[in-house]
C-alpha positions as protocol buffer text, in pm:
chain_id: "A"
residue {
  index: 1
  type: UNK
  ca { x: 3754 y: 6439 z: -6232 }
}
residue {
  index: 2
  type: UNK
  ca { x: 4030 y: 6562 z: -6001 }
}
residue {
  index: 3
  type: UNK
  ca { x: 4086 y: 6872 z: -5800 }
}
residue {
  index: 4
  type: UNK
  ca { x: 4408 y: 7063 z: -5872 }
}
residue {
  index: 5
  type: UNK
  ca { x: 4563 y: 7142 z: -5547 }
}
residue {
  index: 6
  type: UNK
  ca { x: 4745 y: 7474 z: -5529 }
}
residue {
  index: 7
  type: UNK
  ca { x: 5095 y: 7434 z: -5392 }
}
residue {
  index: 8
  type: UNK
  ca { x: 5204 y: 7661 z: -5110 }
}
residue {
  index: 9
  type: UNK
  ca { x: 5533 y: 7814 z: -5227 }
}
residue {
  index: 10
  type: UNK
  ca { x: 5613 y: 8055 z: -4944 }
}
residue {
  index: 11
  type: UNK
  ca { x: 5700 y: 7939 z: -4594 }
}
residue {
  index: 12
  type: UNK
  ca { x: 5753 y: 8162 z: -4284 }
}
residue {
  index: 13
  type: UNK
  ca { x: 5920 y: 8139 z: -3951 }
}
residue {
  index: 14
  type: UNK
  ca { x: 5822 y: 8395 z: -3683 }
}
residue {
  index: 15
  type: UNK
  ca { x: 6016 y: 8479 z: -3370 }
}
residue {
  index: 16
  type: UNK
  ca { x: 5827 y: 8695 z: -3117 }
}
residue {
  index: 17
  type: UNK
  ca { x: 5946 y: 8878 z: -2803 }
}
residue {
  index: 18
  type: UNK
  ca { x: 6316 y: 8841 z: -2877 }
}
residue {
  index: 19
  type: UNK
  ca { x: 6498 y: 9057 z: -2626 }
}
residue {
  index: 20
  type: UNK
  ca { x: 6690 y: 9294 z: -2845 }
}
residue {
  index: 21
  type: UNK
  ca { x: 6620 y: 9626 z: -3003 }
}
residue {
  index: 22
  type: UNK
  ca { x: 6463 y: 9624 z: -3346 }
}
residue {
  index: 23
  type: UNK
  ca { x: 6726 y: 9865 z: -3477 }
}
residue {
  index: 24
  type: UNK
  ca { x: 7007 y: 9623 z: -3395 }
}
residue {
  index: 25
  type: UNK
  ca { x: 6823 y: 9331 z: -3554 }
}
residue {
  index: 26
  type: UNK
  ca { x: 6752 y: 9535 z: -3870 }
}
residue {
  index: 27
  type: UNK
  ca { x: 7123 y: 9593 z: -3919 }
}
residue {
  index: 28
  type: UNK
  ca { x: 7162 y: 9216 z: -3978 }
}
residue {
  index: 29
  type: UNK
  ca { x: 6835 y: 9155 z: -4156 }
}
residue {
  index: 30
  type: UNK
  ca { x: 6927 y: 9405 z: -4423 }
}
residue {
  index: 31
  type: UNK
  ca { x: 7234 y: 9201 z: -4506 }
}
residue {
  index: 32
  type: UNK
  ca { x: 7047 y: 8873 z: -4569 }
}
residue {
  index: 33
  type: UNK
  ca { x: 6731 y: 8985 z: -4748 }
}
residue {
  index: 34
  type: UNK
  ca { x: 6709 y: 8841 z: -5101 }
}
residue {
  index: 35
  type: UNK
  ca { x: 6996 y: 8596 z: -5061 }
}
residue {
  index: 36
  type: UNK
  ca { x: 7002 y: 8220 z: -5093 }
}
residue {
  index: 37
  type: UNK
  ca { x: 6968 y: 8001 z: -4787 }
}
residue {
  index: 38
  type: UNK
  ca { x: 7324 y: 7862 z: -4788 }
}
residue {
  index: 39
  type: UNK
  ca { x: 7477 y: 8208 z: -4839 }
}
residue {
  index: 40
  type: UNK
  ca { x: 7267 y: 8347 z: -4555 }
}
residue {
  index: 41
  type: UNK
  ca { x: 7395 y: 8079 z: -4313 }
}
residue {
  index: 42
  type: UNK
  ca { x: 7756 y: 8156 z: -4398 }
}
residue {
  index: 43
  type: UNK
  ca { x: 7697 y: 8535 z: -4352 }
}
residue {
  index: 44
  type: UNK
  ca { x: 7522 y: 8487 z: -4016 }
}
residue {
  index: 45
  type: UNK
  ca { x: 7792 y: 8255 z: -3881 }
}
residue {
  index: 46
  type: UNK
  ca { x: 8063 y: 8507 z: -3948 }
}
residue {
  index: 47
  type: UNK
  ca { x: 7883 y: 8816 z: -3821 }
}
residue {
  index: 48
  type: UNK
  ca { x: 8012 y: 8931 z: -3480 }
}
residue {
  index: 49
  type: UNK
  ca { x: 7678 y: 9063 z: -3353 }
}
residue {
  index: 50
  type: UNK
  ca { x: 7466 y: 8909 z: -3080 }
}
residue {
  index: 51
  type: UNK
  ca { x: 7148 y: 8935 z: -3287 }
}
residue {
  index: 52
  type: UNK
  ca { x: 7282 y: 8714 z: -3560 }
}
residue {
  index: 53
  type: UNK
  ca { x: 7237 y: 8405 z: -3349 }
}
residue {
  index: 54
  type: UNK
  ca { x: 6863 y: 8459 z: -3310 }
}
residue {
  index: 55
  type: UNK
  ca { x: 6827 y: 8535 z: -3674 }
}
residue {
  index: 56
  type: UNK
  ca { x: 7032 y: 8221 z: -3757 }
}
residue {
  index: 57
  type: UNK
  ca { x: 6796 y: 8006 z: -3559 }
}
residue {
  index: 58
  type: UNK
  ca { x: 6493 y: 8162 z: -3739 }
}
residue {
  index: 59
  type: UNK
  ca { x: 6642 y: 8111 z: -4085 }
}
residue {
  index: 60
  type: UNK
  ca { x: 6726 y: 7754 z: -3996 }
}
residue {
  index: 61
  type: UNK
  ca { x: 6367 y: 7702 z: -3869 }
}
residue {
  index: 62
  type: UNK
  ca { x: 6216 y: 7848 z: -4187 }
}
residue {
  index: 63
  type: UNK
  ca { x: 6425 y: 7611 z: -4398 }
}
residue {
  index: 64
  type: UNK
  ca { x: 6316 y: 7320 z: -4182 }
}
residue {
  index: 65
  type: UNK
  ca { x: 5955 y: 7426 z: -4225 }
}
residue {
  index: 66
  type: UNK
  ca { x: 6000 y: 7440 z: -4602 }
}
residue {
  index: 67
  type: UNK
  ca { x: 6163 y: 7098 z: -4624 }
}
residue {
  index: 68
  type: UNK
  ca { x: 5897 y: 6943 z: -4403 }
}
residue {
  index: 69
  type: UNK
  ca { x: 5586 y: 7115 z: -4551 }
}
residue {
  index: 70
  type: UNK
  ca { x: 5687 y: 7141 z: -4916 }
}
residue {
  index: 71
  type: UNK
  ca { x: 5957 y: 6866 z: -4946 }
}
residue {
  index: 72
  type: UNK
  ca { x: 6187 y: 7128 z: -5093 }
}
residue {
  index: 73
  type: UNK
  ca { x: 6562 y: 7110 z: -5109 }
}
residue {
  index: 74
  type: UNK
  ca { x: 6756 y: 7362 z: -4906 }
}
residue {
  index: 75
  type: UNK
  ca { x: 6980 y: 7458 z: -5200 }
}
residue {
  index: 76
  type: UNK
  ca { x: 6672 y: 7603 z: -5388 }
}
residue {
  index: 77
  type: UNK
  ca { x: 6555 y: 7830 z: -5105 }
}
residue {
  index: 78
  type: UNK
  ca { x: 6571 y: 8209 z: -5126 }
}
residue {
  index: 79
  type: UNK
  ca { x: 6498 y: 8448 z: -4840 }
}
residue {
  index: 80
  type: UNK
  ca { x: 6228 y: 8663 z: -4997 }
}
residue {
  index: 81
  type: UNK
  ca { x: 6099 y: 8832 z: -4681 }
}
residue {
  index: 82
  type: UNK
  ca { x: 6291 y: 8932 z: -4375 }
}
residue {
  index: 83
  type: UNK
  ca { x: 6136 y: 9200 z: -4148 }
}
residue {
  index: 84
  type: UNK
  ca { x: 6176 y: 9324 z: -3798 }
}
residue {
  index: 85
  type: UNK
  ca { x: 5892 y: 9486 z: -3596 }
}
residue {
  index: 86
  type: UNK
  ca { x: 5917 y: 9641 z: -3253 }
}
residue {
  index: 87
  type: UNK
  ca { x: 5764 y: 9437 z: -2977 }
}
residue {
  index: 88
  type: UNK
  ca { x: 5663 y: 9526 z: -2626 }
}
residue {
  index: 89
  type: UNK
  ca { x: 5907 y: 9699 z: -2399 }
}
residue {
  index: 90
  type: UNK
  ca { x: 5975 y: 9529 z: -2061 }
}
residue {
  index: 91
  type: UNK
  ca { x: 5991 y: 9803 z: -1792 }
}
residue {
  index: 92
  type: UNK
  ca { x: 6161 y: 9756 z: -1454 }
}
residue {
  index: 93
  type: UNK
  ca { x: 6265 y: 9984 z: -1174 }
}
residue {
  index: 94
  type: UNK
  ca { x: 6621 y: 9988 z: -1039 }
}
residue {
  index: 95
  type: UNK
  ca { x: 6669 y: 10113 z: -684 }
}
residue {
  index: 96
  type: UNK
  ca { x: 6902 y: 10412 z: -657 }
}
residue {
  index: 97
  type: UNK
  ca { x: 7036 y: 10633 z: -386 }
}
residue {
  index: 98
  type: UNK
  ca { x: 6813 y: 10817 z: -136 }
}
residue {
  index: 99
  type: UNK
  ca { x: 6519 y: 10588 z: -200 }
}
residue {
  index: 100
  type: UNK
  ca { x: 6470 y: 10684 z: -561 }
}
residue {
  index: 101
  type: UNK
  ca { x: 6415 y: 10452 z: -851 }
}
residue {
  index: 102
  type: UNK
  ca { x: 6543 y: 10456 z: -1205 }
}
residue {
  index: 103
  type: UNK
  ca { x: 6347 y: 10301 z: -1485 }
}
residue {
  index: 104
  type: UNK
  ca { x: 6509 y: 10032 z: -1701 }
}
residue {
  index: 105
  type: UNK
  ca { x: 6358 y: 9962 z: -2044 }
}
residue {
  index: 106
  type: UNK
  ca { x: 6432 y: 9632 z: -2223 }
}
residue {
  index: 107
  type: UNK
  ca { x: 6313 y: 9644 z: -2581 }
}
residue {
  index: 108
  type: UNK
  ca { x: 6187 y: 9338 z: -2762 }
}
residue {
  index: 109
  type: UNK
  ca { x: 6127 y: 9271 z: -3133 }
}
residue {
  index: 110
  type: UNK
  ca { x: 5936 y: 9040 z: -3357 }
}
residue {
  index: 111
  type: UNK
  ca { x: 6129 y: 8890 z: -3653 }
}
residue {
  index: 112
  type: UNK
  ca { x: 5967 y: 8734 z: -3960 }
}
residue {
  index: 113
  type: UNK
  ca { x: 6169 y: 8524 z: -4205 }
}
residue {
  index: 114
  type: UNK
  ca { x: 6004 y: 8402 z: -4527 }
}
residue {
  index: 115
  type: UNK
  ca { x: 6163 y: 8159 z: -4766 }
}
residue {
  index: 116
  type: UNK
  ca { x: 6059 y: 8066 z: -5122 }
}
residue {
  index: 117
  type: UNK
  ca { x: 6153 y: 7765 z: -5326 }
}
residue {
  index: 118
  type: UNK
  ca { x: 6274 y: 7880 z: -5665 }
}
residue {
  index: 119
  type: UNK
  ca { x: 6271 y: 7531 z: -5815 }
}
residue {
  index: 120
  type: UNK
  ca { x: 5895 y: 7557 z: -5831 }
}
residue {
  index: 121
  type: UNK
  ca { x: 5932 y: 7837 z: -6086 }
}
residue {
  index: 122
  type: UNK
  ca { x: 6114 y: 7620 z: -6347 }
}
residue {
  index: 123
  type: UNK
  ca { x: 5945 y: 7765 z: -6652 }
}
residue {
  index: 124
  type: UNK
  ca { x: 5992 y: 8123 z: -6538 }
}
residue {
  index: 125
  type: UNK
  ca { x: 6309 y: 8316 z: -6475 }
}
residue {
  index: 126
  type: UNK
  ca { x: 6375 y: 8450 z: -6130 }
}
residue {
  index: 127
  type: UNK
  ca { x: 6393 y: 8824 z: -6088 }
}
residue {
  index: 128
  type: UNK
  ca { x: 6505 y: 8952 z: -5750 }
}
residue {
  index: 129
  type: UNK
  ca { x: 6236 y: 9191 z: -5628 }
}
residue {
  index: 130
  type: UNK
  ca { x: 6479 y: 9384 z: -5416 }
}
residue {
  index: 131
  type: UNK
  ca { x: 6745 y: 9456 z: -5678 }
}
residue {
  index: 132
  type: UNK
  ca { x: 6532 y: 9414 z: -5994 }
}
residue {
  index: 133
  type: UNK
  ca { x: 6795 y: 9223 z: -6180 }
}
residue {
  index: 134
  type: UNK
  ca { x: 6763 y: 8899 z: -6365 }
}
residue {
  index: 135
  type: UNK
  ca { x: 7018 y: 8650 z: -6229 }
}
residue {
  index: 136
  type: UNK
  ca { x: 6969 y: 8378 z: -6485 }
}
residue {
  index: 137
  type: UNK
  ca { x: 7043 y: 8593 z: -6798 }
}
residue {
  index: 138
  type: UNK
  ca { x: 7423 y: 8564 z: -6754 }
}
residue {
  index: 139
  type: UNK
  ca { x: 7387 y: 8181 z: -6734 }
}
residue {
  index: 140
  type: UNK
  ca { x: 7180 y: 8168 z: -7057 }
}
residue {
  index: 141
  type: UNK
  ca { x: 7409 y: 8409 z: -7254 }
}
residue {
  index: 142
  type: UNK
  ca { x: 7773 y: 8349 z: -7166 }
}
residue {
  index: 143
  type: UNK
  ca { x: 7897 y: 8673 z: -7332 }
}
residue {
  index: 144
  type: UNK
  ca { x: 7653 y: 8891 z: -7140 }
}
residue {
  index: 145
  type: UNK
  ca { x: 7757 y: 9078 z: -6828 }
}
residue {
  index: 146
  type: UNK
  ca { x: 7621 y: 9351 z: -6604 }
}
residue {
  index: 147
  type: UNK
  ca { x: 7736 y: 9704 z: -6669 }
}
residue {
  index: 148
  type: UNK
  ca { x: 7601 y: 9876 z: -6356 }
}
residue {
  index: 149
  type: UNK
  ca { x: 7940 y: 10017 z: -6258 }
}
residue {
  index: 150
  type: UNK
  ca { x: 7988 y: 10385 z: -6186 }
}
residue {
  index: 151
  type: UNK
  ca { x: 8194 y: 10571 z: -6441 }
}
residue {
  index: 152
  type: UNK
  ca { x: 8544 y: 10629 z: -6314 }
}
residue {
  index: 153
  type: UNK
  ca { x: 8544 y: 10997 z: -6408 }
}
residue {
  index: 154
  type: UNK
  ca { x: 8246 y: 11091 z: -6196 }
}
residue {
  index: 155
  type: UNK
  ca { x: 8445 y: 11219 z: -5905 }
}
residue {
  index: 156
  type: UNK
  ca { x: 8760 y: 11345 z: -6088 }
}
residue {
  index: 157
  type: UNK
  ca { x: 8634 y: 11698 z: -6164 }
}
residue {
  index: 158
  type: UNK
  ca { x: 8766 y: 11845 z: -5838 }
}
residue {
  index: 159
  type: UNK
  ca { x: 8574 y: 11899 z: -5524 }
}
residue {
  index: 160
  type: UNK
  ca { x: 8579 y: 11697 z: -5201 }
}
residue {
  index: 161
  type: UNK
  ca { x: 8699 y: 11367 z: -5349 }
}
residue {
  index: 162
  type: UNK
  ca { x: 9031 y: 11505 z: -5487 }
}
residue {
  index: 163
  type: UNK
  ca { x: 9146 y: 11659 z: -5158 }
}
residue {
  index: 164
  type: UNK
  ca { x: 9371 y: 11464 z: -4925 }
}
């Protein structure tokens, strides 16, 4: 008799007390949620924001955790969870004229990155939970394509869009 061990398929990396505002970090996190690991690294390297470096390190750490804990290949990783929560605010006082003080607030945030290995779901097809589209259907049926485009005549009936 043997005991079937349930594989852990989701791996997380958590960065706490990162000194940036949660709003600025969310601007970048929204761009990488639901993408593959390699595509995420390319996006983060080319983004001109300061927050992208901290998020890059967390994504890299989550992939390292997945390869160490699950022996998964980095090409099969998908970022399934990326969230930013507000942390504590560091408060200081800056001396000003006439003996007064001015408060300085340094916001911090907590960033959670979760990766999932899609090679463990070989028998199933992968449906992106954020877009609700099946990415493997075009690969199975070569003649099939998405038709989610907006009709060209939607904005041509006058109104704001026709004015110059």
